[in-house]
Coordinates of C-alpha atoms in Angstrom, one line a residue:
Chain O
M1 CA 87.1 103.9 117.5
N2 CA 90.7 103.7 116.3
T3 CA 92.6 106.7 115.1
Y4 CA 92.5 108.0 111.6
A5 CA 94.8 110.4 109.9
I6 CA 95.4 112.2 106.6
A7 CA 98.1 114.4 105.1
I8 CA 98.3 116.0 101.7
H9 CA 100.7 118.1 99.6
G10 CA 100.4 120.5 96.8
G11 CA 103.9 120.1 95.5
A12 CA 107.3 121.3 96.4
G13 CA 107.9 124.9 95.5
T14 CA 109.4 128.2 96.4
I15 CA 106.9 130.9 97.0
L16 CA 108.6 134.2 97.2
R17 CA 106.8 136.6 99.5
S18 CA 107.2 139.3 96.9
V19 CA 105.0 137.6 94.4
M20 CA 102.6 135.8 96.8
T21 CA 99.8 138.2 97.5
P22 CA 97.7 137.7 100.7
E23 CA 94.7 136.8 98.4
K24 CA 96.7 134.1 96.7
E25 CA 98.0 132.7 99.9
T26 CA 94.5 132.5 101.2
A27 CA 93.4 130.7 98.0
Y28 CA 96.1 128.1 98.3
K29 CA 95.4 127.5 102.0
K30 CA 91.7 127.1 101.4
A31 CA 92.3 124.7 98.5
L32 CA 94.5 122.5 100.8
E33 CA 91.9 122.7 103.5
D34 CA 89.1 121.7 101.2
A35 CA 91.1 118.6 100.2
I36 CA 91.8 117.6 103.8
V37 CA 88.1 118.0 104.6
A38 CA 87.1 115.9 101.6
G39 CA 89.3 113.1 102.9
E40 CA 88.6 113.5 106.5
N41 CA 84.8 113.4 106.0
I42 CA 85.3 109.9 104.6
L43 CA 87.7 108.7 107.4
K44 CA 85.7 109.9 110.3
K45 CA 82.6 107.9 109.1
G46 CA 84.8 104.8 109.1
G47 CA 85.4 105.0 105.3
S48 CA 88.6 103.5 103.7
S49 CA 91.9 105.2 103.4
L50 CA 91.8 104.4 99.7
N51 CA 88.5 106.4 99.3
A52 CA 90.0 109.3 101.4
V53 CA 93.2 109.5 99.3
E54 CA 91.2 109.5 96.1
A55 CA 88.8 112.2 97.3
A56 CA 91.5 114.5 98.6
I57 CA 93.5 114.2 95.4
R58 CA 90.4 114.7 93.2
T59 CA 89.7 118.0 95.1
L60 CA 93.3 119.2 94.3
E61 CA 93.1 117.9 90.7
D62 CA 89.9 120.0 90.2
N63 CA 91.6 123.1 91.4
P64 CA 93.5 125.1 88.8
L65 CA 96.1 126.2 91.4
F66 CA 97.9 122.9 91.4
N67 CA 99.9 121.1 88.7
A68 CA 97.6 118.1 88.4
G69 CA 94.3 117.6 86.6
K70 CA 92.7 120.9 85.7
G71 CA 95.9 122.9 86.5
A72 CA 98.4 120.6 84.7
V73 CA 101.2 122.4 83.0
F74 CA 101.7 122.5 79.3
T75 CA 104.2 120.2 77.5
N76 CA 106.5 121.4 74.8
D77 CA 103.7 120.8 72.2
G78 CA 101.1 122.6 74.1
K79 CA 99.3 119.6 75.6
N80 CA 98.5 118.5 79.1
E81 CA 100.0 115.2 79.8
M82 CA 99.3 113.7 83.2
D83 CA 100.6 110.9 85.5
A84 CA 99.2 109.4 88.7
S85 CA 99.4 106.4 90.9
I86 CA 97.7 104.9 94.0
M87 CA 98.5 102.1 96.3
T88 CA 96.8 100.3 99.3
G89 CA 98.9 99.1 102.2
K90 CA 96.7 96.2 103.1
D91 CA 97.3 94.0 100.1
L92 CA 100.0 96.0 98.2
M93 CA 97.6 96.5 95.3
A94 CA 98.6 99.4 93.0
G95 CA 97.5 101.3 89.9
A96 CA 99.4 103.8 87.8
V97 CA 99.0 105.8 84.7
A98 CA 101.4 107.9 82.6
G99 CA 101.2 110.3 79.8
V100 CA 97.4 110.6 79.5
Q101 CA 95.5 113.5 78.0
N102 CA 92.0 114.8 78.7
I103 CA 91.4 112.7 81.8
K104 CA 89.6 114.9 84.3
N105 CA 90.9 113.0 87.3
P106 CA 94.0 110.9 86.6
I107 CA 94.0 109.5 90.2
S108 CA 90.6 107.8 89.5
L109 CA 92.0 106.3 86.4
A110 CA 94.9 104.9 88.4
R111 CA 92.5 103.4 90.8
A112 CA 90.4 101.9 88.0
I113 CA 93.6 100.3 86.6
M114 CA 94.3 98.8 90.0
E115 CA 90.8 97.5 90.5
K116 CA 89.5 96.7 87.1
S117 CA 92.5 95.6 85.0
E118 CA 95.0 92.8 85.3
H119 CA 97.8 95.4 85.0
V120 CA 99.4 97.8 87.4
F121 CA 100.7 100.4 85.0
M122 CA 99.3 101.7 81.7
S123 CA 100.3 104.6 79.6
G124 CA 99.3 106.9 76.8
L125 CA 96.5 106.0 74.3
G126 CA 96.1 102.5 75.7
A127 CA 95.4 103.9 79.1
Q128 CA 92.9 106.3 77.5
E129 CA 91.1 103.5 75.7
F130 CA 90.9 101.6 79.0
A131 CA 89.5 104.8 80.6
K132 CA 86.8 105.0 78.0
K133 CA 85.7 101.5 78.5
N134 CA 85.6 102.0 82.3
N135 CA 83.5 105.2 82.3
I136 CA 86.3 107.4 83.5
V137 CA 85.3 111.1 82.9
F138 CA 87.1 112.9 80.1
A139 CA 87.4 116.7 79.7
A140 CA 88.0 118.8 76.6
D141 CA 91.3 120.6 76.0
D142 CA 89.8 124.0 77.1
Y143 CA 89.0 122.6 80.6
F144 CA 92.7 122.3 81.2
F145 CA 93.5 125.7 79.7
T146 CA 94.6 128.2 82.3
E147 CA 96.2 131.5 81.3
A148 CA 98.9 131.2 83.9
R149 CA 100.1 127.8 82.7
F150 CA 100.1 128.9 79.1
E151 CA 102.2 132.0 80.0
Q152 CA 104.6 129.6 81.7
L153 CA 105.0 127.6 78.6
K154 CA 105.6 130.6 76.4
K155 CA 108.2 131.9 78.8
A156 CA 109.9 128.5 79.0
K157 CA 109.9 128.2 75.2
E158 CA 111.5 131.6 74.8
T159 CA 114.4 130.4 76.9
D160 CA 114.2 126.9 75.6
S161 CA 114.2 125.6 79.1
I162 CA 112.3 122.7 80.7
V163 CA 110.9 124.1 83.9
M164 CA 110.3 122.0 87.0
D165 CA 107.1 123.1 88.4
H166 CA 108.7 124.2 91.7
N167 CA 111.5 126.2 90.0
D168 CA 109.2 129.2 89.3
E169 CA 107.9 131.1 92.1
K170 CA 104.5 131.4 90.4
K171 CA 103.6 127.8 90.3
F172 CA 103.1 124.7 92.4
G173 CA 103.7 121.1 91.7
T174 CA 102.5 117.6 92.0
V175 CA 99.7 116.8 94.5
G176 CA 99.4 113.8 96.8
A177 CA 97.7 112.3 99.8
V178 CA 98.4 109.6 102.4
A179 CA 95.7 108.3 104.8
L180 CA 95.2 105.9 107.6
D181 CA 91.6 104.6 108.2
T182 CA 90.0 103.3 111.4
L183 CA 90.7 99.7 110.3
G184 CA 94.4 100.4 110.3
N185 CA 94.8 100.4 106.6
L186 CA 97.2 102.8 104.9
A187 CA 96.9 104.2 101.4
A188 CA 98.9 106.7 99.3
G189 CA 98.4 108.5 96.0
T190 CA 100.1 111.1 93.8
S191 CA 99.0 113.0 90.7
T192 CA 100.9 115.4 88.5
G193 CA 101.0 117.4 85.2
G194 CA 104.8 117.0 85.1
M195 CA 107.2 119.7 83.9
T196 CA 106.4 122.8 81.9
N197 CA 107.8 122.6 78.3
K198 CA 108.8 118.9 78.8
K199 CA 109.3 116.9 75.7
H200 CA 106.5 114.5 75.0
G201 CA 107.3 111.2 76.6
R202 CA 109.2 112.0 79.7
V203 CA 108.0 110.0 82.7
G204 CA 108.7 111.2 86.2
D205 CA 108.5 109.5 89.5
T206 CA 104.8 110.1 90.1
P207 CA 103.5 106.9 88.4
I208 CA 106.3 104.8 89.6
I209 CA 105.3 102.5 92.5
G210 CA 108.2 102.5 95.0
S211 CA 109.5 105.9 93.8
G212 CA 106.7 108.5 93.9
T213 CA 104.1 106.5 95.8
Y214 CA 104.2 103.5 98.2
A215 CA 101.9 102.1 100.9
N216 CA 102.4 99.0 103.1
N217 CA 100.5 98.3 106.3
N218 CA 103.8 97.0 107.8
T219 CA 105.5 100.3 107.6
C220 CA 104.1 103.5 106.0
A221 CA 102.3 105.4 103.2
I222 CA 104.4 107.9 101.2
S223 CA 103.7 110.4 98.4
C224 CA 106.6 112.3 96.9
T225 CA 107.0 115.6 95.0
G226 CA 110.2 117.1 93.6
H227 CA 112.7 116.5 90.8
G228 CA 111.4 113.1 89.7
E229 CA 114.6 111.8 88.1
F230 CA 116.4 111.8 91.4
F231 CA 113.4 110.2 93.1
I232 CA 113.4 107.4 90.6
R233 CA 117.1 106.7 90.9
S234 CA 116.8 106.7 94.7
V235 CA 113.5 104.6 94.8
V236 CA 112.6 107.1 97.5
A237 CA 109.2 105.9 98.7
Y238 CA 110.2 102.3 99.1
D239 CA 113.5 103.3 100.6
I240 CA 111.7 104.8 103.6
S241 CA 109.6 101.7 104.0
C242 CA 112.7 99.5 103.9
L243 CA 114.6 101.6 106.4
M244 CA 111.6 101.1 108.8
E245 CA 111.1 97.4 108.1
Y246 CA 114.7 96.2 107.8
K247 CA 116.6 98.7 109.9
G248 CA 114.1 99.4 112.6
L249 CA 114.1 103.2 112.0
S250 CA 111.1 105.3 113.1
L251 CA 109.1 107.1 110.3
K252 CA 110.8 110.3 111.3
Q253 CA 114.3 108.9 111.3
A254 CA 113.7 107.2 107.9
C255 CA 112.3 110.4 106.4
E256 CA 115.2 112.4 107.6
K257 CA 117.8 109.9 106.3
V258 CA 116.2 109.8 102.8
V259 CA 115.1 113.4 102.2
M260 CA 117.7 115.4 104.2
D261 CA 120.7 113.1 103.7
K262 CA 120.6 110.7 100.8
L263 CA 118.6 112.9 98.4
V264 CA 120.6 116.0 99.2
K265 CA 123.9 114.1 98.5
I266 CA 122.9 113.3 94.9
G267 CA 121.3 116.7 94.4
G268 CA 117.7 115.7 94.4
E269 CA 115.4 118.5 95.4
G270 CA 111.9 117.9 96.8
G271 CA 110.1 116.3 99.7
L272 CA 107.3 114.0 100.6
I273 CA 104.5 113.3 103.0
A274 CA 104.6 110.2 105.2
L275 CA 102.2 108.5 107.6
D276 CA 102.6 105.3 109.7
T277 CA 100.0 103.0 111.1
K278 CA 100.1 104.8 114.5
G279 CA 99.0 108.0 112.8
N280 CA 102.4 109.7 113.0
I281 CA 102.9 112.2 110.2
E282 CA 106.1 113.5 108.7
L283 CA 106.4 116.2 106.0
P284 CA 110.1 116.5 105.2
F285 CA 111.3 118.5 102.3
N286 CA 114.8 119.8 101.3
S287 CA 113.7 122.6 98.9
D288 CA 112.6 126.1 99.9
G289 CA 109.0 125.5 100.3
M290 CA 106.3 122.9 100.1
Y291 CA 102.6 123.4 100.5
R292 CA 101.2 120.7 102.8
A293 CA 98.5 120.1 105.4
S294 CA 97.4 117.4 107.8
Chain D
M1 CA 143.8 92.3 88.5
N2 CA 140.5 92.2 90.3
T3 CA 137.7 89.8 89.6
Y4 CA 135.1 90.3 87.0
A5 CA 131.8 88.6 86.6
I6 CA 128.7 88.5 84.3
A7 CA 125.4 86.7 84.4
I8 CA 122.5 86.9 81.9
H9 CA 119.0 85.6 81.5
G10 CA 116.8 84.9 78.6
G11 CA 113.5 85.1 80.6
A12 CA 111.5 82.9 82.9
G13 CA 109.7 80.2 81.1
T14 CA 108.6 76.6 81.2
I15 CA 110.2 74.5 78.5
L16 CA 108.5 71.2 78.3
R17 CA 110.9 68.5 77.2
S18 CA 108.2 67.3 74.8
V19 CA 108.3 70.4 72.7
M20 CA 112.0 71.3 73.2
T21 CA 113.9 69.5 70.5
P22 CA 117.6 68.9 71.0
E23 CA 118.3 71.3 68.1
K24 CA 116.2 74.1 69.7
E25 CA 117.9 73.5 73.0
T26 CA 121.3 73.8 71.4
A27 CA 120.2 77.0 69.7
Y28 CA 119.1 78.6 73.0
K29 CA 122.3 77.5 74.7
K30 CA 124.5 78.9 72.0
A31 CA 122.6 82.2 72.0
L32 CA 123.1 82.6 75.7
E33 CA 126.8 81.6 75.4
D34 CA 127.3 84.2 72.6
A35 CA 125.8 86.9 74.9
I36 CA 128.1 85.9 77.8
V37 CA 131.1 85.9 75.5
A38 CA 130.2 89.4 74.2
G39 CA 130.1 90.7 77.7
E40 CA 133.1 88.8 78.9
N41 CA 135.3 90.0 76.1
I42 CA 134.8 93.5 77.3
L43 CA 135.3 92.7 81.0
K44 CA 138.5 90.7 80.6
K45 CA 140.1 93.6 78.8
G46 CA 139.3 95.9 81.7
G47 CA 136.2 97.3 80.1
S48 CA 133.3 98.7 82.1
S49 CA 130.4 96.7 83.4
L50 CA 128.1 99.1 81.7
N51 CA 129.6 98.3 78.3
A52 CA 129.5 94.5 79.1
V53 CA 125.8 94.7 80.1
E54 CA 124.9 96.6 77.0
A55 CA 126.8 94.2 74.7
A56 CA 125.4 91.1 76.2
I57 CA 121.8 92.4 76.0
R58 CA 122.3 93.6 72.4
T59 CA 123.4 90.1 71.4
L60 CA 120.1 88.7 72.9
E61 CA 118.0 91.5 71.4
D62 CA 119.5 90.6 67.9
N63 CA 118.5 87.0 68.3
P64 CA 114.9 86.1 67.3
L65 CA 114.7 83.4 70.0
F66 CA 114.2 85.9 72.8
N67 CA 111.3 88.2 73.6
A68 CA 113.3 91.4 73.2
G69 CA 114.5 93.4 70.2
K70 CA 114.1 91.3 67.0
G71 CA 112.1 88.6 68.7
A72 CA 109.7 90.8 70.6
V73 CA 106.1 89.5 70.8
F74 CA 103.2 91.1 69.1
T75 CA 100.8 93.4 71.0
N76 CA 97.0 93.2 70.4
D77 CA 97.2 95.4 67.4
G78 CA 100.0 93.5 65.8
K79 CA 102.9 95.9 66.7
N80 CA 106.1 95.2 68.6
E81 CA 106.3 97.5 71.6
M82 CA 109.5 97.3 73.7
D83 CA 110.7 98.3 77.1
A84 CA 114.3 98.4 78.5
S85 CA 116.3 99.9 81.4
I86 CA 119.9 100.1 82.5
M87 CA 121.6 101.3 85.7
T88 CA 125.2 101.8 86.9
G89 CA 126.0 101.0 90.5
K90 CA 128.9 103.6 90.8
D91 CA 126.7 106.7 90.6
L92 CA 123.2 105.3 90.6
M93 CA 122.6 106.8 87.1
A94 CA 119.8 105.1 85.2
G95 CA 118.0 105.2 81.9
A96 CA 114.7 103.6 80.9
V97 CA 112.4 103.4 77.9
A98 CA 108.8 102.1 77.5
G99 CA 106.5 101.4 74.7
V100 CA 108.9 102.1 71.8
Q101 CA 108.5 100.7 68.3
N102 CA 111.1 100.0 65.6
I103 CA 114.1 100.5 67.8
K104 CA 116.6 97.8 66.9
N105 CA 118.3 97.8 70.4
P106 CA 116.1 99.2 73.1
I107 CA 118.9 98.7 75.7
S108 CA 121.1 101.2 73.7
L109 CA 118.2 103.7 73.7
A110 CA 117.9 103.3 77.5
R111 CA 121.6 104.0 77.8
A112 CA 121.4 107.1 75.6
I113 CA 118.6 108.4 77.8
M114 CA 120.8 107.9 80.8
E115 CA 123.8 109.5 79.3
K116 CA 122.5 112.1 76.9
S117 CA 119.2 113.4 78.3
E118 CA 118.3 115.1 81.5
H119 CA 115.6 112.5 82.1
V120 CA 115.7 108.9 83.4
F121 CA 112.5 107.5 81.8
M122 CA 111.0 108.3 78.5
S123 CA 108.1 106.5 76.6
G124 CA 106.4 106.1 73.3
L125 CA 106.8 108.7 70.5
G126 CA 108.7 111.1 72.6
A127 CA 111.3 108.4 73.3
Q128 CA 111.5 107.6 69.6
E129 CA 112.0 111.3 68.7
F130 CA 114.9 111.4 71.2
A131 CA 116.3 108.2 69.6
K132 CA 116.3 109.8 66.1
K133 CA 118.1 112.9 67.4
N134 CA 120.7 110.7 69.1
N135 CA 121.5 108.4 66.1
I136 CA 119.9 105.3 67.7
V137 CA 119.4 102.6 65.0
F138 CA 115.8 102.0 63.8
A139 CA 114.6 98.9 62.0
A140 CA 111.6 98.4 59.8
D141 CA 108.5 96.4 60.9
D142 CA 109.6 93.4 58.9
Y143 CA 112.8 93.1 60.9
F144 CA 110.7 92.3 63.9
F145 CA 108.4 89.9 62.1
T146 CA 109.0 86.3 63.1
E147 CA 106.5 83.6 62.1
A148 CA 106.5 82.1 65.6
R149 CA 105.6 85.4 67.3
F150 CA 102.8 86.0 64.8
E151 CA 101.3 82.6 65.4
Q152 CA 101.4 83.3 69.1
L153 CA 99.4 86.4 68.6
K154 CA 96.8 84.7 66.4
K155 CA 96.4 81.9 68.9
A156 CA 96.1 84.4 71.8
K157 CA 93.6 86.5 69.9
E158 CA 91.4 83.4 69.2
T159 CA 91.1 82.8 73.0
D160 CA 91.1 86.5 73.7
S161 CA 93.9 86.0 76.2
I162 CA 96.9 88.1 77.2
V163 CA 99.8 85.7 77.3
M164 CA 102.7 86.2 79.5
D165 CA 105.7 85.2 77.6
H166 CA 106.6 82.4 79.9
N167 CA 103.1 80.9 80.1
D168 CA 103.5 79.2 76.7
E169 CA 106.1 76.5 76.4
K170 CA 107.0 77.7 73.0
K171 CA 108.4 81.0 73.9
F172 CA 110.9 82.8 76.1
G173 CA 110.8 86.0 77.9
T174 CA 112.6 89.2 78.8
V175 CA 116.4 89.2 78.6
G176 CA 118.8 90.8 81.1
A177 CA 122.4 91.0 82.2
V178 CA 124.3 92.0 85.4
A179 CA 128.1 92.6 85.4
L180 CA 131.0 93.5 87.7
D181 CA 134.1 95.0 86.2
T182 CA 137.6 95.0 87.4
L183 CA 137.2 98.4 88.9
G184 CA 134.5 97.0 91.2
N185 CA 131.6 98.7 89.5
L186 CA 128.3 97.0 89.0
A187 CA 125.8 97.5 86.3
A188 CA 122.4 95.9 85.4
G189 CA 120.1 96.0 82.4
T190 CA 116.9 94.4 81.2
S191 CA 115.0 94.4 77.8
T192 CA 111.7 93.0 76.8
G193 CA 108.9 92.8 74.2
G194 CA 106.3 92.4 76.9
M195 CA 103.2 90.2 76.7
T196 CA 101.7 88.7 73.6
N197 CA 98.3 90.2 72.8
K198 CA 98.7 92.9 75.4
K199 CA 96.7 96.0 75.0
H200 CA 98.6 99.0 73.8
G201 CA 99.9 100.9 76.8
R202 CA 100.6 98.3 79.5
V203 CA 103.9 98.9 81.1
G204 CA 105.6 96.0 83.0
D205 CA 108.5 96.0 85.4
T206 CA 111.3 96.0 82.9
P207 CA 111.6 99.8 82.5
I208 CA 111.0 100.4 86.2
I209 CA 114.2 101.3 88.1
G210 CA 113.9 99.5 91.5
S211 CA 111.5 96.9 90.2
G212 CA 112.9 95.2 87.1
T213 CA 116.5 96.6 87.2
Y214 CA 118.7 98.0 89.9
A215 CA 122.4 98.4 90.5
N216 CA 124.3 99.9 93.5
N217 CA 128.0 99.4 94.3
N218 CA 127.1 99.2 98.0
T219 CA 125.0 96.1 97.4
C220 CA 124.2 94.3 94.2
A221 CA 123.1 94.4 90.5
I222 CA 119.7 92.8 89.7
S223 CA 117.8 92.1 86.5
C224 CA 114.3 90.5 86.8
T225 CA 112.0 88.5 84.6
G226 CA 108.5 87.3 85.3
H227 CA 105.0 88.5 85.8
G228 CA 105.8 92.2 85.9
E229 CA 102.8 93.4 87.9
F230 CA 103.9 91.5 90.9
F231 CA 107.5 92.7 90.5
I232 CA 106.3 96.3 90.4
R233 CA 104.1 96.0 93.5
S234 CA 107.0 94.3 95.4
V235 CA 109.7 96.7 94.1
V236 CA 111.7 93.5 93.7
A237 CA 115.1 94.6 92.6
Y238 CA 115.5 97.3 95.2
D239 CA 114.1 95.1 97.9
I240 CA 117.0 92.7 97.5
S241 CA 119.4 95.7 97.7
C242 CA 117.7 97.0 100.9
L243 CA 117.7 93.5 102.6
M244 CA 121.5 93.5 102.0
E245 CA 122.2 97.1 103.0
Y246 CA 119.8 97.5 105.9
K247 CA 119.4 94.0 107.3
G248 CA 122.8 92.7 106.5
L249 CA 121.6 89.7 104.5
S250 CA 124.0 88.1 102.0
L251 CA 123.1 88.2 98.3
K252 CA 121.9 84.6 98.5
Q253 CA 119.8 85.2 101.6
A254 CA 118.2 88.3 100.2
C255 CA 117.4 86.6 96.8
E256 CA 115.8 83.6 98.6
K257 CA 113.7 85.8 100.8
V258 CA 112.4 87.9 98.0
V259 CA 111.9 85.4 95.2
M260 CA 111.1 82.2 97.1
D261 CA 109.2 83.7 100.0
K262 CA 107.8 87.2 99.4
L263 CA 107.0 86.9 95.7
V264 CA 105.5 83.4 96.2
K265 CA 103.2 84.6 98.9
I266 CA 101.6 87.2 96.6
G267 CA 101.5 84.8 93.6
G268 CA 104.3 86.5 91.6
E269 CA 105.9 84.1 89.2
G270 CA 109.4 84.6 87.9
G271 CA 113.0 85.1 88.9
L272 CA 116.1 87.2 88.6
I273 CA 119.8 87.3 88.2
A274 CA 121.9 88.9 90.9
L275 CA 125.5 89.8 91.4
D276 CA 127.4 91.4 94.3
T277 CA 130.7 93.3 94.3
K278 CA 132.6 90.1 95.4
G279 CA 131.5 88.4 92.2
N280 CA 128.9 86.2 93.9
I281 CA 126.1 85.2 91.5
E282 CA 122.6 84.1 92.4
L283 CA 120.0 83.0 89.8
P284 CA 116.8 82.3 91.9
F285 CA 113.5 81.6 90.1
N286 CA 110.2 80.3 91.4
S287 CA 108.7 79.3 88.0
D288 CA 109.3 76.1 86.3
G289 CA 112.3 77.2 84.2
M290 CA 114.5 80.1 83.4
Y291 CA 117.2 80.2 80.9
R292 CA 120.3 81.8 82.3
A293 CA 124.1 81.6 82.2
S294 CA 127.1 82.9 84.0

């Protein structure tokens, strides 16, 4: 049996020791472990990397600790607006969704767009209509209400600031997963609730194929987290793939070049998880902390 | 004085000789010429490539012949929903907008997002609110009403088909421009009304930095047109840049590889306009026709 591998992240973020109680730290670690196990259970039975990525991300989306799905942060007008994307390395198929509300698992909607629509990328109400027709599970507003997120919004509004999820020591960002299955196929996915207090309509890198998410069996699978604007302008995920394919860099070299050199030069904070077809895993980040596991 | 250059496109499309009257052909040619002149007038006075790209695209957006701005096609629910993006090669700054209605010149909104917001990409109502606050010109529904586009929608609805703009011999697609100014700075922009009869919410490659639009002074400026889903999955615009930067291909070689080989292999119809810092222009397309000028 060939090798399989999976890595996940729970967003880039600074966790100050002073505010991180041992209980909290245990809760985060357990949540990440649960997600890895959900994915690994699929891979070790010979299941697909696509299924593993979706399962791992659903586990994180269902956990209020992370800024995706249930734990998504509040926008300026008190809504939860979520983005997600998924891609398979075998055939370069992809699905992405932006600005959806009341979708319990945005990653599964992204997958449905990939598999059941003729489009790659849908947004807003149109995406929600598509979700209804394709039996995607919705959840009421109160499912997404968490006291901590609401307090974040109140605080951000008082200072009129838009807060990147990883700029506050009390919260965590975007989630993502990359996987390699025993058939040698790569997949990648990313899901987020965006920025606290963001104005309705901002789209980050998470739903952008090539920026927040990319998978290609010739090179690697990538899921990013960080300050999305810089990741879009740098086309981060595809840049790593191109450095491997066109310049012959290893996964490790490509990740270091993009995250620790190119992104740093333009001021882009964040990181990513990366996996190649040999099962090598890289987890580079240039901000103070990033929760990840493999 | 250093060289300057500009190229534009009016979308990929098949124009059957049988339906293209000499009068119509003259009108299209004049419209493209007007756009080139608008851009060139700026460049020859030493103006920026960013200004030239915006001016050329505004000219095309104001012309009902093209599927952008005034001539945007109708969505399934009879609205005009437009996307645009713009990027400067000097500093990799970018702005993009998706799914906006009643914006007279979406390319100018994309530029305002780049220059006046902290975001790169905004969509829908949020983008329109931003537009209002930044004195972007709005136009009423009837400004966008053209008999020909409405007939297209009726016809598409009768057959329940989503029609790519270049799949009907009577219409033309996405518009775009790339320019090089006398300071050696590249810029690229793209603007579209999307697909006739598309369901509310589909996002194509036009607003995706790296897919529909890309500019980098190290390599090239690119604006794409075609079947957007394939352009997103292939990260077309940035792929050309990477082939030049990482593999040492010329602009011509990179364009041929991506448009005539890689895109063809996955079934992606369309083309692009490309410009490098030496003023070399490439206009590759793999569909039957593409209106372009330089």
